[in-house]
Amino acid sequence: MIPNEAKKRLIEVVGAENYDDTKAGRLVYSYDATPQFQSLPDAVIAPRNTQEVAEIAKICNEYRIPIVPRGSGTNLCAGTCPVEGGVVLLFKHMNRILEIDEENLTATVQPGVVTLDLMKAVEEKGLFYPPDPSSMKISTIGGNINENSGGLRGLKYGVTRDYVLGLEVVLANGDVIRTGGKLAKDVAGYDLTRLFVGSEGTLGIITEATLKLIPMPETKQTMLALYQDLEAAARSVSKIIANKIIPATLEFLDQPTLEVVEDYARIGLPTDVKAVLLIEQDGPKEVVERDMKKMADICRSEQAVSVQLARSEEEAEALRTARRSALSALARLKPTTILEDATVPRSEIAKMVKAINEIAAKYQVKICTFGHAGDGNLHPTCPTDARDRDEMERVEKAFEEIFSKAIELGGTITGEHGVGAMKAPYLEWKLGPAGIAAMKAIKQALDPNNIMNPGKVFAKSTRKRVVVTR
Amino acid sequence: MIPNEAKKRLIEVVGAENYDDTKAGRLVYSYDATPQFQSLPDAVIAPRNTQEVAEIAKICNEYRIPIVPRGSGTNLCAGTCPVEGGVVLLFKHMNRILEIDEENLTATVQPGVVTLDLMKAVEEKGLFYPPDPSSMKISTIGGNINENSGGLRGLKYGVTRDYVLGLEVVLANGDVIRTGGKLAKDVAGYDLTRLFVGSEGTLGIITEATLKLIPMPETKQTMLALYQDLEAAARSVSKIIANKIIPATLEFLDQPTLEVVEDYARIGLPTDVKAVLLIEQDGPKEVVERDMKKMADICRSEQAVSVQLARSEEEAEALRTARRSALSALARLKPTTILEDATVPRSEIAKMVKAINEIAAKYQVKICTFGHAGDGNLHPTCPTDARDRDEMERVEKAFEEIFSKAIELGGTITGEHGVGAMKAPYLEWKLGPAGIAAMKAIKQALDPNNIMNPGKVFAKSTRKRVVVTR
């Protein structure tokens, strides 16, 4: 509950039209893309500028009101679900591209800019902003930064973190700080820029970002390699990298995923094979052609039953779009879709895919697996029904075993989706008690009253398990 | 002073042969490569493994004894000068390359590995570790990580931070934590890996690192462009990038630097021109040739008086080595050499170079400027004499004005050398009081007794100045 006095002061800051505490308004922002998490905020506020955000922080800090910054709510870790109530901050008024600097190859943006809009704007100038989460058509840059979003191009180009050069951040006490700048090198103090990237709104509110751009690759080619053997596909991935080729995209889809995606997208994807690799390379024409040929040879040497280049950019785009629609397609199967992102060193992909299938069989649940094979970042996905308690229990056990296996293989509980409320109970499996304690100390230092997106990252209780020795 | 009891316990941990508190032993580690900073440690300790480092941390935390981790002491910010005494930690026993993983393209190393040794070891496997600080022949990876070292390849390949995937760190309380891993993507909690990179030993002691490697570029070409006009050289830099070419190296040397370097290296560098750009591109042959031609055309269009490709790899290596020797060469001129690394957005290079020369004239000091022009990372260097108080005062004023100008142009007080003891008084100019407060809160959270390299990053007093509005 927001005390009346605090409400009055918040309305003075943003105007009545930007403060909504109607039941309907609050309901809209009570959940995000994560199944099984819902919690009503006390109000929804849309500040118009950084100064207003700072005033909001001061008031909320005084009254101990939680603040949940939210982009488009496409995250899959319940990162923007207001689990402890408070105010949800929207950035619909702070959604401008402030500058595209062609000399320094940077873009300066407000948090509410939609990812794809930024990509298109810089592409018009022959520039490239690589991080491409599958939700990029609706996700915002602010959300991408808070979650350190990955995407299909992570292997060659890195993730959101690798493109954030500087930030303006409002801290819990209302202080406004600026980190970094249009600088290729800057070692003036601790790397706060990257500390805030991926901190899920728990350390501060991002109000502006300076992003790194790179020249647009000259050409791009796309191909599909089909396999009747899952592990052969996984081995091809390892072999491509071990042959010192870093493709722009190296995606994996298993048969159940292929069937569902084809049924959804209807672009003629093969559904009679056990696995597909979607492979792309970009860059100068000669290099792309050479790399594609080498990769095709590697796939064939690993028993790919077919290796086929996309015949046109339209066909390539259809393949990419189909891959990006995997979650939407899978979500049509059953009322509840649980999509995970256990991640392993890429050398362990084959073992991980095998383990996932064994675990699915053991718990009698359907798990479709696709993902960024080149990164070791897999998305085992379970179409299920939250109303079926017995099945949900088995699903949960299966995913716990998947996380455990990923860590055993030198991996992590989340490669790109974040911890949020959903994976908080498992974080200690990756970090150990000392790692959690160090992170909590930082959280406490920057947000002593715990108003910044509380209930995320750190769990009230952890899932007990035998700790894997590393 | 180390209490006798603490000394006894420390010796029990590392053995008497690895504990040195003789006057001679302490004197050796009383300074680093930074002029005008010297301070005796109380002891010099060489632990043999992580467990010993953890025991040392516990004992030092109990007795409030400062710990200064030290690689080869090549840093230029007095980062390893034990300004508050305590123990200097050496990593001579922890200097092994533990693994080069060709499937995951990673190297796992102990902190004492010499940078060039790692580079050579991975090159033998056709792999590439790009960060190349000029001191790489003697600097260690541990030191590089603590200072987030840059180098000549920063523009295209980034800096040390961009190649650290995971760390093992001993915290002030003796806890051992592991961050990251052999993972292209990992968002399990805050990005502690990058928080520790560049934290100058003030947050913890790095005892192991997992580094990212990339495939070795196939070919490389090197050229020199000569100018009779400083600003024309700077304009060429901007124009190359604006034309969407990202060369591997884009170095700038002004005439005074050229004269000194040629006198030292004797490789036939021109000394009758106002400035030189040393340009390199690497990658597939076709691309390198095309980029080099385009860059040569751009340099000529900006009035370069000569543009000449290196005729052989030997000649190219001689040019690179000459550039890397700039500090050594300049250090021969006068008893004291003050080398700075004020950094600006690369579009502001021409303005910055002009400002440096005006400031040098104003304070009647000699300043030679060279540096990583493509990064906007300049090294204005002043050969002077610490015994000449009047000149030293003018030198200090000149550098203060250079820092101020860099910040006014959107830059920073240090691009790659770090803050250490030397730049601590200026840090607030870049970060403002709120930025400093946020960093101090993190330091206090992780090291409440301030035993980790105290006296660095945060100054006891700051240099007052009119804050530039941004």
mmCIF file of C-alpha atoms in Angstrom, chain A residues 14-206:
data_model
loop_
_atom_site.group_PDB
_atom_site.id
_atom_site.type_symbol
_atom_site.label_atom_id
_atom_site.label_comp_id
_atom_site.label_asym_id
_atom_site.label_seq_id
_atom_site.Cartn_x
_atom_site.Cartn_y
_atom_site.Cartn_z
ATOM 1 C CA VAL A 14 4.636 13.008 -12.642
ATOM 2 C CA GLY A 15 1.139 14.504 -12.999
ATOM 3 C CA ALA A 16 -2.122 12.669 -12.372
ATOM 4 C CA GLU A 17 -2.209 11.374 -15.957
ATOM 5 C CA ASN A 18 1.006 9.438 -15.349
ATOM 6 C CA TYR A 19 -0.035 7.830 -12.081
ATOM 7 C CA ASP A 20 -2.418 4.898 -12.282
ATOM 8 C CA ASP A 21 -3.629 2.926 -9.297
ATOM 9 C CA THR A 22 -6.877 1.676 -10.757
ATOM 10 C CA LYS A 23 -7.470 -2.050 -10.434
ATOM 11 C CA ALA A 24 -7.426 -2.470 -14.222
ATOM 12 C CA GLY A 25 -4.193 -0.510 -14.623
ATOM 13 C CA ARG A 26 -2.475 -2.473 -11.885
ATOM 14 C CA LEU A 27 -3.689 -5.793 -13.271
ATOM 15 C CA VAL A 28 -2.038 -5.119 -16.635
ATOM 16 C CA TYR A 29 1.363 -4.858 -14.948
ATOM 17 C CA SER A 30 0.909 -7.668 -12.458
ATOM 18 C CA TYR A 31 2.751 -10.208 -14.610
ATOM 19 C CA ASP A 32 5.322 -10.511 -17.362
ATOM 20 C CA ALA A 33 6.163 -13.218 -19.911
ATOM 21 C CA THR A 34 6.994 -15.700 -17.142
ATOM 22 C CA PRO A 35 4.326 -18.293 -16.377
ATOM 23 C CA GLN A 36 3.088 -18.814 -12.831
ATOM 24 C CA PHE A 37 4.116 -15.449 -11.456
ATOM 25 C CA GLN A 38 1.545 -12.780 -10.771
ATOM 26 C CA SER A 39 1.420 -10.067 -8.156
ATOM 27 C CA LEU A 40 -0.379 -6.719 -8.172
ATOM 28 C CA PRO A 41 1.654 -3.512 -7.983
ATOM 29 C CA ASP A 42 0.209 -0.672 -5.889
ATOM 30 C CA ALA A 43 0.554 1.824 -8.703
ATOM 31 C CA VAL A 44 1.929 2.231 -12.200
ATOM 32 C CA ILE A 45 3.947 5.375 -12.847
ATOM 33 C CA ALA A 46 5.273 6.788 -16.116
ATOM 34 C CA PRO A 47 7.968 9.407 -15.435
ATOM 35 C CA ARG A 48 8.803 11.890 -18.188
ATOM 36 C CA ASN A 49 12.486 12.433 -17.499
ATOM 37 C CA THR A 50 15.460 11.551 -15.304
ATOM 38 C CA GLN A 51 14.679 14.268 -12.792
ATOM 39 C CA GLU A 52 11.237 12.779 -12.229
ATOM 40 C CA VAL A 53 12.741 9.315 -11.807
ATOM 41 C CA ALA A 54 15.120 10.735 -9.182
ATOM 42 C CA GLU A 55 12.218 12.371 -7.320
ATOM 43 C CA ILE A 56 10.260 9.112 -7.435
ATOM 44 C CA ALA A 57 13.262 7.227 -6.012
ATOM 45 C CA LYS A 58 13.611 9.709 -3.158
ATOM 46 C CA ILE A 59 9.939 9.451 -2.229
ATOM 47 C CA CYS A 60 9.899 5.650 -2.504
ATOM 48 C CA ASN A 61 13.087 5.414 -0.453
ATOM 49 C CA GLU A 62 11.546 7.568 2.242
ATOM 50 C CA TYR A 63 8.377 5.458 2.409
ATOM 51 C CA ARG A 64 10.101 2.119 1.659
ATOM 52 C CA ILE A 65 7.987 1.582 -1.459
ATOM 53 C CA PRO A 66 9.381 -1.034 -3.904
ATOM 54 C CA ILE A 67 10.234 0.193 -7.411
ATOM 55 C CA VAL A 68 10.057 -2.211 -10.363
ATOM 56 C CA PRO A 69 11.424 -0.701 -13.595
ATOM 57 C CA ARG A 70 9.757 -2.350 -16.573
ATOM 58 C CA GLY A 71 10.285 -2.313 -20.321
ATOM 59 C CA SER A 72 7.896 -4.501 -22.304
ATOM 60 C CA GLY A 73 7.857 -7.314 -19.748
ATOM 61 C CA THR A 74 9.171 -9.920 -22.187
ATOM 62 C CA ASN A 75 11.646 -11.364 -19.701
ATOM 63 C CA LEU A 76 11.348 -15.014 -18.744
ATOM 64 C CA CYS A 77 12.543 -14.953 -15.123
ATOM 65 C CA ALA A 78 9.692 -12.978 -13.543
ATOM 66 C CA GLY A 79 12.168 -10.125 -13.360
ATOM 67 C CA THR A 80 9.454 -7.478 -13.715
ATOM 68 C CA CYS A 81 6.726 -9.161 -11.698
ATOM 69 C CA PRO A 82 6.107 -6.866 -8.695
ATOM 70 C CA VAL A 83 6.356 -9.694 -6.176
ATOM 71 C CA GLU A 84 6.426 -7.310 -3.236
ATOM 72 C CA GLY A 85 4.013 -4.729 -4.656
ATOM 73 C CA GLY A 86 5.116 -1.105 -4.899
ATOM 74 C CA VAL A 87 5.279 0.918 -8.091
ATOM 75 C CA VAL A 88 5.952 -0.327 -11.589
ATOM 76 C CA LEU A 89 7.901 2.286 -13.556
ATOM 77 C CA LEU A 90 7.062 2.545 -17.256
ATOM 78 C CA PHE A 91 9.290 4.295 -19.759
ATOM 79 C CA LYS A 92 6.726 5.154 -22.425
ATOM 80 C CA HIS A 93 7.677 8.843 -22.210
ATOM 81 C CA MET A 94 11.397 8.099 -22.161
ATOM 82 C CA ASN A 95 11.600 6.261 -25.455
ATOM 83 C CA ARG A 96 13.722 8.412 -27.728
ATOM 84 C CA ILE A 97 16.903 7.716 -29.624
ATOM 85 C CA LEU A 98 18.801 10.812 -28.498
ATOM 86 C CA GLU A 99 21.726 10.544 -30.898
ATOM 87 C CA ILE A 100 23.446 8.302 -33.391
ATOM 88 C CA ASP A 101 27.072 9.425 -33.489
ATOM 89 C CA GLU A 102 28.634 8.229 -36.724
ATOM 90 C CA GLU A 103 32.103 9.448 -35.849
ATOM 91 C CA ASN A 104 32.342 7.647 -32.537
ATOM 92 C CA LEU A 105 30.068 4.761 -33.587
ATOM 93 C CA THR A 106 27.714 5.176 -30.640
ATOM 94 C CA ALA A 107 23.991 5.554 -30.053
ATOM 95 C CA THR A 108 22.609 7.333 -27.015
ATOM 96 C CA VAL A 109 19.115 6.222 -26.095
ATOM 97 C CA GLN A 110 16.454 6.428 -23.440
ATOM 98 C CA PRO A 111 15.422 3.136 -21.817
ATOM 99 C CA GLY A 112 12.028 2.898 -23.533
ATOM 100 C CA VAL A 113 13.401 2.576 -27.075
ATOM 101 C CA VAL A 114 12.270 -0.673 -28.707
ATOM 102 C CA THR A 115 15.272 -2.838 -29.633
ATOM 103 C CA LEU A 116 14.253 -3.359 -33.263
ATOM 104 C CA ASP A 117 13.605 0.370 -33.736
ATOM 105 C CA LEU A 118 17.167 1.087 -32.657
ATOM 106 C CA MET A 119 18.520 -1.609 -34.961
ATOM 107 C CA LYS A 120 16.632 -0.181 -37.921
ATOM 108 C CA ALA A 121 17.681 3.379 -37.147
ATOM 109 C CA VAL A 122 21.371 2.511 -37.038
ATOM 110 C CA GLU A 123 21.130 0.221 -40.061
ATOM 111 C CA GLU A 124 19.999 3.212 -42.098
ATOM 112 C CA LYS A 125 23.425 4.678 -41.418
ATOM 113 C CA GLY A 126 25.243 1.481 -42.343
ATOM 114 C CA LEU A 127 25.787 0.616 -38.687
ATOM 115 C CA PHE A 128 24.964 -2.448 -36.643
ATOM 116 C CA TYR A 129 23.702 -3.048 -33.101
ATOM 117 C CA PRO A 130 24.170 -6.815 -32.730
ATOM 118 C CA PRO A 131 22.326 -7.945 -29.558
ATOM 119 C CA ASP A 132 19.133 -9.554 -30.855
ATOM 120 C CA PRO A 133 16.968 -11.206 -28.210
ATOM 121 C CA SER A 134 14.133 -13.145 -29.820
ATOM 122 C CA SER A 135 11.709 -10.606 -28.349
ATOM 123 C CA MET A 136 13.464 -7.710 -30.102
ATOM 124 C CA LYS A 137 10.351 -6.604 -31.961
ATOM 125 C CA ILE A 138 8.799 -5.495 -28.677
ATOM 126 C CA SER A 139 11.528 -5.601 -26.018
ATOM 127 C CA THR A 140 13.137 -2.321 -24.947
ATOM 128 C CA ILE A 141 16.787 -1.397 -24.601
ATOM 129 C CA GLY A 142 16.225 -0.608 -20.918
ATOM 130 C CA GLY A 143 14.892 -4.113 -20.383
ATOM 131 C CA ASN A 144 17.723 -5.607 -22.441
ATOM 132 C CA ILE A 145 20.295 -3.798 -20.290
ATOM 133 C CA ASN A 146 18.644 -4.786 -17.013
ATOM 134 C CA GLU A 147 18.596 -8.432 -18.092
ATOM 135 C CA ASN A 148 21.851 -8.378 -20.111
ATOM 136 C CA SER A 149 19.916 -9.920 -22.988
ATOM 137 C CA GLY A 150 21.587 -12.310 -25.353
ATOM 138 C CA GLY A 151 20.257 -13.503 -28.670
ATOM 139 C CA LEU A 152 21.122 -15.410 -31.792
ATOM 140 C CA ARG A 153 24.292 -13.467 -32.554
ATOM 141 C CA GLY A 154 25.933 -13.876 -29.141
ATOM 142 C CA LEU A 155 28.602 -16.314 -30.236
ATOM 143 C CA LYS A 156 30.332 -13.950 -32.642
ATOM 144 C CA TYR A 157 29.179 -10.562 -31.366
ATOM 145 C CA GLY A 158 28.604 -10.986 -27.634
ATOM 146 C CA VAL A 159 25.618 -9.891 -25.594
ATOM 147 C CA THR A 160 24.060 -6.602 -24.494
ATOM 148 C CA ARG A 161 26.802 -6.039 -21.906
ATOM 149 C CA ASP A 162 29.400 -5.904 -24.641
ATOM 150 C CA TYR A 163 27.634 -2.935 -26.258
ATOM 151 C CA VAL A 164 26.952 -0.715 -23.253
ATOM 152 C CA LEU A 165 29.606 1.989 -23.009
ATOM 153 C CA GLY A 166 27.979 4.286 -20.509
ATOM 154 C CA LEU A 167 24.875 4.684 -18.382
ATOM 155 C CA GLU A 168 22.906 7.276 -16.530
ATOM 156 C CA VAL A 169 21.478 5.608 -13.432
ATOM 157 C CA VAL A 170 19.203 6.823 -10.653
ATOM 158 C CA LEU A 171 20.218 5.197 -7.373
ATOM 159 C CA ALA A 172 17.890 4.238 -4.535
ATOM 160 C CA ASN A 173 18.689 7.462 -2.682
ATOM 161 C CA GLY A 174 17.782 9.562 -5.710
ATOM 162 C CA ASP A 175 21.380 10.295 -6.692
ATOM 163 C CA VAL A 176 21.900 10.439 -10.458
ATOM 164 C CA ILE A 177 25.229 8.994 -11.590
ATOM 165 C CA ARG A 178 26.838 8.716 -14.998
ATOM 166 C CA THR A 179 29.172 5.851 -15.801
ATOM 167 C CA GLY A 180 31.560 5.443 -18.745
ATOM 168 C CA GLY A 181 31.004 7.473 -21.889
ATOM 169 C CA LYS A 182 31.748 7.465 -25.617
ATOM 170 C CA LEU A 183 35.024 5.867 -24.748
ATOM 171 C CA ALA A 184 36.707 2.739 -26.044
ATOM 172 C CA LYS A 185 38.831 2.723 -22.901
ATOM 173 C CA ASP A 186 37.978 4.005 -19.450
ATOM 174 C CA VAL A 187 39.397 2.717 -16.185
ATOM 175 C CA ALA A 188 38.409 5.570 -13.893
ATOM 176 C CA GLY A 189 37.279 3.550 -10.881
ATOM 177 C CA TYR A 190 35.175 0.410 -10.692
ATOM 178 C CA ASP A 191 33.282 -0.805 -13.734
ATOM 179 C CA LEU A 192 29.846 0.331 -12.582
ATOM 180 C CA THR A 193 28.570 0.208 -16.161
ATOM 181 C CA ARG A 194 28.834 -3.557 -16.291
ATOM 182 C CA LEU A 195 27.753 -3.968 -12.690
ATOM 183 C CA PHE A 196 24.424 -2.335 -13.586
ATOM 184 C CA VAL A 197 24.058 -4.311 -16.823
ATOM 185 C CA GLY A 198 22.233 -7.493 -15.874
ATOM 186 C CA SER A 199 21.471 -6.364 -12.329
ATOM 187 C CA GLU A 200 17.733 -6.677 -13.077
ATOM 188 C CA GLY A 201 16.767 -3.303 -11.661
ATOM 189 C CA THR A 202 17.923 -4.308 -8.185
ATOM 190 C CA LEU A 203 20.720 -1.730 -7.925
ATOM 191 C CA GLY A 204 19.305 1.328 -9.656
ATOM 192 C CA ILE A 205 17.083 2.650 -12.433
ATOM 193 C CA ILE A 206 18.669 3.084 -15.840
#
